Amino acid sequence: GISNNYNSNYWSSNNNVCVIEADEYDRSFLRLEPNIAVLTAMDADHLDIYKTKQALEEAFIQYTRQIRAGGQLWYKHGLANGSKLHADHKYTYSLQNDAADTYAQNITLLNGGYKFDIIGPNWEITDFHLHIGGFHNVENCVVAVSIAMQLKIEEMLIREAVATFAGVKRRFDYVINTKDVVYIDDYAHHPEELATLIRSAKTLFPGKKCVIAFQPHLYSRTKDFAPEFAHTLDMADEILLLDIYPAREKPIEDVSAQTIADLMSNPNHTILSKEGLLTYAKIAPIELFITAGAGDIDQLVEPIKKLLTEKITKSKV
């Protein structure tokens, strides 16, 4: 992901700490041998590679076996198969569950972001300010801060880093955030990611009509998780479905965006072309708008931003 702070996905210094976002696709993360590993989830995905959820989970377990001697594993509290994960030192983290080794408390909403405290093993830091949305980002912050404390980084520097963190492009990325109009873009392409995205947006902006434009990614993923996609997207007030982005795949017979639409219980859903989505952005009243997907929907972000900005400007005249 591209860091909004640096407008790059690569940054270096003379420090001897290297942070990598590992990817389980094609088992590429099994090439890594970390000193510290963070395991956020083991949800079934990439079944075109792993075939079964069990095989995917075994790959994650193998990944933890590759943590170096004396190393640490931080994993989400309650994660299935947590007892099978390996490391000389194991810790759990959570959004708010005080049964975990480290967790957040006193979480309050603040201008599309959050204010909270973090409780760790034998330490506590209060009044963090995170200026990006999504409770999952608060949870990610909990484990990032915990590791920073393990690395003995000064508390003041940790607090400043959280307060100035501008997020990552296409990860609950505020494209527009005004009193009347909020536009969020996100890379979410798995049902669990979509659920977190929609739930967080609706919690942060209650009362605003939530419209999500979703571009399914891969025919195989759509086929494998069509019921889950339908159930998750039903959480929004209105759903705009784009055609499947094929990426590396050839079409699968009888698998399309309609496959998801047919399983939805929310009647406020429409299948649109990219041009149709731009037309919608131009003429429809927008309060809380989300674009999501791992395909080329990102190419529509700037055009949509321009259309919405023009509408906002006209409404003030």
XYZ file of C-alpha atoms in Angstrom:
317
model
C 0.000 0.000 0.000
C 1.063 3.589 -0.678
C 1.629 5.557 2.543
C -0.157 8.906 2.417
C 2.573 10.382 4.623
C 5.314 9.617 2.084
C 3.310 9.018 -1.119
C 5.324 5.838 -1.527
C 5.259 2.199 -0.465
C 8.993 2.264 0.269
C 10.896 4.274 2.849
C 14.312 3.690 4.336
C 16.726 5.075 6.917
C 19.827 3.997 8.808
C 17.638 2.248 11.368
C 18.016 -1.539 11.379
C 14.262 -2.204 11.568
C 12.472 -3.294 8.405
C 8.658 -3.476 8.310
C 6.981 -5.557 5.607
C 3.306 -6.132 4.777
C 3.355 -9.852 4.055
C 1.027 -11.436 1.494
C -0.316 -14.979 1.721
C -1.217 -15.067 -1.968
C 0.778 -17.765 -3.789
C 2.415 -18.582 -0.427
C 4.915 -15.763 -0.958
C 4.973 -14.962 2.778
C 6.646 -18.323 3.405
C 9.860 -16.786 2.055
C 10.099 -14.571 5.140
C 11.838 -15.305 8.453
C 10.812 -12.414 10.724
C 12.012 -11.515 14.193
C 8.534 -10.178 14.990
C 5.349 -11.262 13.225
C 1.813 -9.904 13.462
C -1.084 -12.142 12.475
C -4.321 -10.199 12.041
C -6.575 -12.870 10.530
C -6.684 -16.250 8.814
C -9.921 -15.818 6.898
C -10.449 -18.124 3.950
C -9.207 -16.405 0.793
C -7.159 -17.192 -2.313
C -8.854 -20.557 -2.574
C -7.710 -20.646 -6.198
C -4.271 -21.251 -4.656
C -5.034 -23.127 -1.422
C -8.230 -24.981 -2.465
C -9.377 -25.364 1.173
C -9.530 -23.167 4.272
C -7.571 -25.831 6.174
C -4.693 -25.654 3.688
C -4.596 -21.863 4.022
C -4.515 -22.104 7.826
C -1.695 -24.649 7.646
C 0.302 -22.136 5.587
C -0.159 -19.515 8.302
C 0.923 -22.005 10.952
C 4.002 -22.775 8.856
C 4.697 -19.048 8.594
C 4.841 -18.752 12.379
C 7.322 -21.651 12.503
C 9.672 -19.429 10.499
C 9.856 -16.752 13.191
C 13.477 -16.580 14.258
C 14.735 -17.982 17.563
C 13.869 -15.645 20.414
C 11.324 -13.883 18.199
C 7.808 -12.684 18.908
C 4.386 -13.451 17.502
C 1.516 -11.039 18.050
C -1.855 -12.401 16.985
C -5.437 -11.255 17.316
C -7.090 -12.484 20.489
C -9.530 -15.298 19.784
C -7.975 -16.224 16.462
C -8.842 -19.779 15.489
C -5.924 -22.211 15.815
C -4.078 -19.756 18.050
C -2.810 -22.680 20.124
C -1.130 -24.142 17.009
C 0.856 -21.006 16.214
C 4.571 -21.073 16.970
C 7.025 -18.564 18.473
C 9.332 -18.362 21.472
C 7.251 -15.424 22.702
C 3.523 -15.175 21.928
C 1.232 -12.242 22.694
C -2.370 -11.416 21.888
C -3.948 -8.075 21.062
C -7.527 -6.904 20.722
C -9.645 -3.887 19.980
C -11.186 -3.812 23.471
C -11.079 -7.311 24.994
C -9.137 -7.001 28.265
C -8.407 -10.735 28.173
C -5.746 -9.936 25.537
C -2.202 -8.927 26.477
C -2.785 -5.481 24.969
C -5.986 -3.656 24.020
C -7.646 -0.248 23.646
C -10.125 1.349 26.006
C -12.092 4.584 26.317
C -12.576 4.729 22.527
C -14.485 7.823 21.407
C -15.295 9.100 17.911
C -13.507 12.280 16.913
C -14.054 14.048 13.558
C -13.987 10.863 11.481
C -11.210 9.394 13.633
C -10.768 8.196 17.209
C -9.399 9.071 20.617
C -8.432 6.166 22.890
C -6.034 4.692 25.456
C -3.902 1.571 25.020
C -3.279 -0.858 27.867
C -0.241 -3.120 27.487
C 1.681 -5.622 29.594
C 2.896 -3.464 32.510
C 2.335 -0.151 30.668
C -0.440 2.224 29.689
C -0.520 5.197 27.293
C -3.539 7.498 27.254
C -5.095 9.957 24.818
C -4.024 8.614 21.447
C -5.470 10.538 18.501
C -5.894 8.564 15.247
C -7.175 10.671 12.375
C -8.289 7.859 10.063
C -11.485 5.821 10.167
C -12.211 2.168 10.849
C -12.175 0.312 14.156
C -9.809 -2.163 12.494
C -7.304 0.690 12.277
C -7.615 1.275 16.026
C -6.948 -2.433 16.509
C -3.973 -2.269 14.125
C -2.724 0.712 16.102
C -2.898 -1.306 19.329
C -0.478 -3.924 18.036
C 1.778 -1.394 16.255
C 2.139 0.622 19.461
C 2.758 -2.559 21.467
C 5.627 -3.556 19.178
C 7.022 -0.031 19.268
C 7.046 -0.275 23.069
C 8.847 -3.640 22.834
C 11.441 -1.933 20.607
C 11.820 0.725 23.337
C 10.790 3.633 21.121
C 10.059 6.742 23.174
C 6.425 7.175 24.177
C 6.378 10.753 22.873
C 7.522 9.612 19.422
C 4.927 6.832 19.351
C 2.138 9.234 20.277
C 3.297 11.732 17.629
C 3.529 9.013 14.957
C -0.067 7.922 15.595
C -1.378 11.509 15.594
C 0.332 12.356 12.296
C -0.373 9.053 10.538
C -2.348 9.913 7.392
C -3.181 6.322 6.554
C -2.589 4.288 3.412
C -4.092 4.934 0.016
C -7.194 2.835 -0.566
C -7.347 1.727 3.089
C -10.365 3.579 4.514
C -8.991 6.503 2.550
C -10.898 9.758 2.973
C -11.157 11.222 -0.516
C -13.660 13.855 0.664
C -14.575 14.470 4.295
C -16.882 17.434 4.796
C -19.869 18.029 7.045
C -22.340 17.161 4.305
C -20.427 14.780 2.012
C -18.051 11.940 2.900
C -16.343 9.851 0.224
C -14.228 6.871 1.279
C -12.167 4.647 -1.032
C -10.989 1.213 0.096
C -9.176 -1.829 -1.297
C -11.612 -4.224 0.430
C -12.225 -7.255 -1.775
C -13.122 -9.976 0.752
C -16.447 -10.251 2.617
C -14.837 -9.755 6.047
C -12.990 -6.661 4.842
C -16.179 -5.263 3.335
C -18.094 -5.904 6.560
C -15.501 -4.009 8.598
C -15.472 -1.178 6.061
C -19.253 -0.697 5.940
C -19.734 -1.143 9.695
C -17.002 1.367 10.515
C -18.284 3.949 8.031
C -21.863 3.729 9.303
C -20.688 3.988 12.909
C -18.549 7.057 12.193
C -21.270 8.793 10.185
C -24.628 7.733 11.645
C -27.645 9.196 9.934
C -25.960 9.524 6.552
C -27.250 7.337 3.722
C -24.479 4.794 3.011
C -24.003 3.984 -0.672
C -21.267 1.542 -1.681
C -19.973 0.904 -5.192
C -18.263 -2.496 -5.221
C -16.222 -4.101 -7.992
C -15.833 -7.868 -7.352
C -12.268 -9.116 -7.841
C -11.735 -12.517 -9.519
C -14.355 -14.900 -10.845
C -13.173 -17.630 -8.474
C -13.488 -15.420 -5.374
C -16.957 -14.302 -6.479
C -18.007 -17.929 -6.973
C -16.522 -19.048 -3.633
C -17.980 -16.225 -1.530
C -21.086 -14.983 -3.386
C -23.450 -15.573 -0.393
C -21.039 -13.851 1.980
C -20.599 -10.888 -0.386
C -24.385 -10.563 -0.737
C -24.984 -10.705 3.017
C -22.238 -8.162 3.732
C -23.246 -5.692 1.032
C -26.826 -5.822 2.338
C -25.521 -3.791 5.301
C -25.303 -0.670 3.113
C -28.364 1.454 2.339
C -27.748 1.215 -1.414
C -25.395 -0.983 -3.416
C -23.917 -0.335 -6.857
C -22.256 -3.415 -8.363
C -19.703 -3.215 -11.159
C -18.698 -6.092 -13.407
C -16.112 -8.528 -12.054
C -12.474 -7.487 -12.486
C -10.859 -10.673 -13.862
C -7.204 -9.906 -13.028
C -5.331 -13.131 -13.786
C -8.419 -15.250 -14.497
C -10.555 -16.203 -17.449
C -14.352 -15.966 -17.063
C -16.211 -18.770 -15.286
C -19.540 -19.719 -16.807
C -22.587 -18.334 -14.963
C -20.440 -16.269 -12.574
C -20.905 -12.500 -12.719
C -21.916 -9.526 -10.596
C -25.468 -10.798 -11.075
C -24.458 -13.883 -9.066
C -24.082 -11.652 -6.002
C -27.122 -9.524 -6.826
C -29.372 -12.583 -7.021
C -28.504 -13.483 -3.414
C -29.043 -10.040 -1.902
C -32.020 -9.276 0.318
C -31.581 -5.491 0.124
C -33.679 -4.439 -2.888
C -31.721 -1.203 -3.314
C -29.026 -2.660 -5.541
C -28.077 -1.967 -9.149
C -25.481 -3.309 -11.583
C -23.739 -0.437 -13.354
C -21.017 0.095 -15.920
C -18.113 2.373 -15.014
C -19.729 5.117 -17.072
C -22.982 4.501 -15.227
C -21.202 4.892 -11.893
C -19.824 8.278 -12.944
C -23.297 9.344 -14.020
C -24.663 8.258 -10.642
C -21.984 10.295 -8.839
C -22.875 13.300 -10.955
C -26.644 13.336 -10.464
C -27.497 11.383 -7.296
C -27.607 13.042 -3.855
C -24.534 11.842 -1.950
C -24.059 11.766 1.834
C -21.767 8.815 2.567
C -20.246 7.221 -0.532
C -17.788 4.307 -0.687
C -15.871 2.781 -3.585
C -14.390 -0.638 -2.854
C -12.507 -3.360 -4.690
C -9.035 -4.513 -5.681
C -9.439 -4.079 -9.438
C -9.345 -0.956 -11.582
C -12.126 0.834 -9.706
C -9.314 2.970 -8.294
C -9.132 4.686 -11.703
C -12.592 6.128 -11.023
C -11.659 7.731 -7.709
C -10.328 11.015 -9.098
C -13.198 11.435 -11.626
C -15.740 10.767 -8.868
C -13.935 13.163 -6.530
C -14.081 15.857 -9.213
C -17.801 15.323 -9.821
C -18.647 15.394 -6.121
C -16.471 18.449 -5.519
C -18.252 20.297 -8.326
C -21.627 19.421 -6.762
C -20.454 20.613 -3.335
C -19.220 23.876 -4.828
C -22.511 24.466 -6.704
C -24.557 23.772 -3.559
C -22.745 26.561 -1.740
C -23.401 29.136 -4.430
